[in-house]
Amino acid sequence: MKWQHDSALLPIDCFAYHFEVKKAAARAPFKKSKQTQLPSLALWQGEKPFASLWWQVSDEGLHFRIEVNKPCEKVSFPYLERGDGIELFLDTRDNKKSKVVSQYCHHFAVLPEAQEGKQVFDITKPHVYHMREKVDTELCVCKTELGNRSYTLELFFPKGMLYGYDVVSFDRLGFTYKIHGLNRPAQYFNLRGDEYNIAHHPHLWGSFLIK
């Protein structure tokens, strides 16, 4: 099949990444395990991974643990690509029919070290017909461990911080990430951000069925 340049259907629209995630019991402690670790797709994309991410989904919110195998050398906000930092993308409805950023989409910048007195920023840019207020990132619980060769971030995003978060009524979440490392290519989850503007195309984020 030959793709036409003026076609509204792109090759990437024919592919999707689907995963399953087990919902944790209410107030269950976050455990680092094979079940909570996201698979690394970096090698499939010709990348050398330098970070690992674990997450846990519960009725109360989302836990993350991110281990980066390089030291934090510099943070730069809002220009994350100029330093070390993490971008997390979440769609609380996982709406693959929408080709725009809806009010249910979240784009967070997470810094290993505080800048402007904060480590977590809501940098979501919803479509003009889906505008909402910025979420209160002060609700996020953030713990950082900085080492000479690596750093670790532990995050908890309570449901009150995530617009539309309701894993009781909705059993799917859209999610992806981008991890920046100073003087090295970024690490992505399922799609390379230098080829696709993942911040503006939530239908390309990974789909997670909550079991």
Coordinates of C-alpha atoms in Angstrom, one line a residue:
M1 CA 0.0 0.0 0.0
K2 CA 1.3 3.4 -0.9
W3 CA 0.7 6.2 1.5
Q4 CA -0.4 9.5 0.1
H5 CA 1.1 12.7 1.5
D6 CA -2.3 14.3 1.8
S7 CA -3.9 11.3 3.5
A8 CA -5.5 12.0 6.9
L9 CA -4.5 8.5 8.0
L10 CA -0.8 8.1 8.9
P11 CA 1.1 4.8 9.3
I12 CA 1.5 5.4 13.1
D13 CA -2.3 5.4 13.4
C14 CA -2.4 1.8 12.5
F15 CA -0.3 0.7 15.5
A16 CA -1.0 0.8 19.2
Y17 CA 0.6 -0.3 22.5
H18 CA -1.7 -2.1 24.9
F19 CA -0.7 -3.3 28.4
E20 CA -2.4 -4.5 31.6
V21 CA -1.8 -3.2 35.0
K22 CA -3.1 -4.7 38.2
K23 CA -4.9 -2.4 40.5
A24 CA -3.5 -2.3 44.1
A25 CA -5.7 -2.5 47.1
A26 CA -6.6 0.7 48.9
R27 CA -3.7 2.0 51.1
A28 CA -1.5 -0.9 49.9
P29 CA 2.2 -0.1 50.3
F30 CA 4.0 0.6 47.0
K31 CA 6.2 -2.4 46.1
K32 CA 9.0 -2.5 43.6
S33 CA 8.5 -5.7 41.6
K34 CA 8.3 -7.2 38.1
Q35 CA 4.6 -6.7 38.2
T36 CA 4.9 -2.9 38.8
Q37 CA 7.8 -2.3 36.5
L38 CA 7.0 -0.9 33.0
P39 CA 8.6 -2.8 30.2
S40 CA 11.5 -1.1 28.5
L41 CA 10.8 -0.5 24.8
A42 CA 13.9 1.6 24.3
L43 CA 15.9 -1.1 22.6
W44 CA 13.1 -1.6 20.0
Q45 CA 13.6 2.0 19.1
G46 CA 17.4 1.8 18.8
E47 CA 17.9 3.5 22.2
K48 CA 20.1 2.6 25.1
P49 CA 18.0 2.9 28.2
F50 CA 19.4 4.7 31.2
A51 CA 16.4 4.7 33.5
S52 CA 13.7 2.3 34.9
L53 CA 10.1 3.2 36.0
W54 CA 7.7 1.3 38.3
W55 CA 4.2 2.4 39.0
Q56 CA 1.2 1.3 41.0
V57 CA -2.5 2.2 40.3
S58 CA -5.0 2.3 43.1
D59 CA -8.4 4.0 43.8
E60 CA -6.5 6.6 45.7
G61 CA -4.1 7.7 42.9
L62 CA -0.8 6.8 41.2
H63 CA 2.6 5.9 42.7
F64 CA 5.8 6.1 40.7
R65 CA 9.4 5.1 41.3
I66 CA 11.9 6.3 38.8
E67 CA 15.6 5.2 39.0
V68 CA 17.9 7.1 36.6
N69 CA 21.4 5.6 36.1
K70 CA 23.2 8.9 35.8
P71 CA 23.7 11.7 38.3
C72 CA 21.6 14.8 38.3
E73 CA 24.0 17.4 36.8
K74 CA 21.6 20.3 35.9
V75 CA 17.9 21.1 36.0
S76 CA 16.3 23.5 33.5
F77 CA 12.7 24.6 33.6
P78 CA 10.8 25.2 31.4
Y79 CA 13.5 24.0 29.0
L80 CA 13.7 20.4 30.3
E81 CA 15.8 19.2 27.3
R82 CA 18.7 21.3 28.5
G83 CA 19.1 19.3 31.7
D84 CA 18.0 16.3 33.7
G85 CA 14.3 15.8 34.3
I86 CA 11.2 13.7 33.6
E87 CA 8.0 14.3 31.7
L88 CA 5.0 12.1 32.6
F89 CA 1.9 12.0 30.3
L90 CA -1.5 10.6 31.6
D91 CA -4.9 10.4 30.1
T92 CA -7.5 9.5 32.7
R93 CA -10.0 8.4 30.0
D94 CA -7.5 6.9 27.5
N95 CA -9.6 8.2 24.6
K96 CA -8.0 7.0 21.4
K97 CA -10.7 8.5 19.2
S98 CA -9.6 12.0 20.2
K99 CA -6.7 13.5 18.3
V100 CA -6.4 16.5 20.6
V101 CA -5.3 17.1 24.2
S102 CA -8.5 17.0 26.2
Q103 CA -9.2 18.1 29.8
Y104 CA -8.5 14.5 30.9
C105 CA -4.9 14.7 29.7
H106 CA -2.1 15.6 32.0
H107 CA 1.5 16.6 31.2
F108 CA 3.8 16.9 34.2
A109 CA 7.4 18.0 34.4
V110 CA 9.3 16.5 37.3
L111 CA 12.7 17.8 38.4
P112 CA 15.3 16.0 40.5
E113 CA 16.0 19.3 42.3
A114 CA 13.6 22.0 43.1
Q115 CA 13.4 25.1 40.8
E116 CA 11.3 28.1 41.8
G117 CA 10.6 26.2 45.0
K118 CA 8.9 23.3 43.2
Q119 CA 9.7 19.9 41.7
V120 CA 6.5 19.1 39.9
F121 CA 4.8 21.3 37.3
D122 CA 1.6 20.9 35.4
I123 CA 2.6 22.0 31.8
T124 CA -0.5 20.5 30.1
K125 CA -1.7 22.5 27.1
P126 CA -5.3 21.4 26.5
H127 CA -7.1 22.1 23.2
V128 CA -9.0 25.3 23.2
Y129 CA -12.4 23.5 23.4
H130 CA -11.2 21.3 26.3
M131 CA -9.7 23.9 28.6
R132 CA -9.4 23.4 32.4
E133 CA -7.5 24.9 35.3
K134 CA -4.0 23.8 36.1
V135 CA -4.1 21.0 38.7
D136 CA -2.6 21.6 42.2
T137 CA 0.8 20.0 42.0
E138 CA 1.4 20.9 45.7
L139 CA -0.7 17.8 46.4
C140 CA 2.0 15.6 44.9
V141 CA 4.2 13.8 47.4
C142 CA 7.8 13.8 46.0
K143 CA 10.8 12.2 47.5
T144 CA 14.3 12.4 45.9
E145 CA 17.5 10.5 46.5
L146 CA 20.5 12.1 44.8
G147 CA 23.7 10.0 44.4
N148 CA 27.1 10.5 42.8
R149 CA 26.2 8.1 40.0
S150 CA 22.4 8.0 39.9
Y151 CA 19.2 9.5 41.4
T152 CA 15.8 8.2 42.4
L153 CA 12.4 9.8 42.5
E154 CA 9.3 8.5 44.3
L155 CA 6.0 10.2 43.5
F156 CA 2.5 9.9 44.6
F157 CA -0.2 11.7 42.6
P158 CA -3.5 11.6 44.6
K159 CA -6.7 11.3 42.7
G160 CA -7.6 14.8 43.7
M161 CA -4.7 16.1 41.7
L162 CA -5.8 14.2 38.5
Y163 CA -8.7 15.6 36.6
G164 CA -11.3 12.8 35.9
Y165 CA -9.3 10.1 37.7
D166 CA -11.8 7.3 38.6
V167 CA -10.4 3.8 38.1
V168 CA -13.6 2.4 39.6
S169 CA -15.8 3.6 36.8
F170 CA -13.2 3.7 34.0
D171 CA -10.8 0.7 33.6
R172 CA -8.3 2.3 31.2
L173 CA -5.5 4.8 31.5
G174 CA -3.3 6.3 28.8
F175 CA 0.3 6.8 29.8
T176 CA 3.8 7.5 28.4
Y177 CA 6.9 9.2 29.6
K178 CA 10.1 11.0 28.4
I179 CA 13.2 11.0 30.6
H180 CA 15.8 13.7 29.9
G181 CA 19.5 13.3 30.5
L182 CA 22.0 16.1 30.2
N183 CA 24.2 15.7 27.0
R184 CA 22.5 12.4 26.0
P185 CA 19.3 11.5 24.0
A186 CA 16.1 11.3 25.9
Q187 CA 14.6 8.0 26.8
Y188 CA 10.9 7.3 25.8
F189 CA 8.4 4.7 26.6
N190 CA 6.6 3.7 23.5
L191 CA 7.2 6.4 20.9
R192 CA 10.2 8.6 20.1
G193 CA 9.4 12.2 20.9
D194 CA 11.8 13.5 18.3
E195 CA 9.7 11.8 15.6
Y196 CA 6.3 12.4 17.1
N197 CA 5.1 15.3 19.2
I198 CA 3.8 13.1 22.0
A199 CA 2.6 16.0 24.1
H200 CA 0.0 16.9 21.5
H201 CA -1.1 13.4 20.4
P202 CA -2.5 11.5 23.4
H203 CA -4.0 8.9 21.1
L204 CA -0.4 7.7 20.6
W205 CA 0.3 7.1 24.3
G206 CA 0.3 3.6 25.7
S207 CA -3.0 2.1 26.7
F208 CA -3.3 0.3 30.1
L209 CA -6.2 -1.9 31.0
I210 CA -6.7 -1.9 34.8
K211 CA -7.4 -5.4 36.0

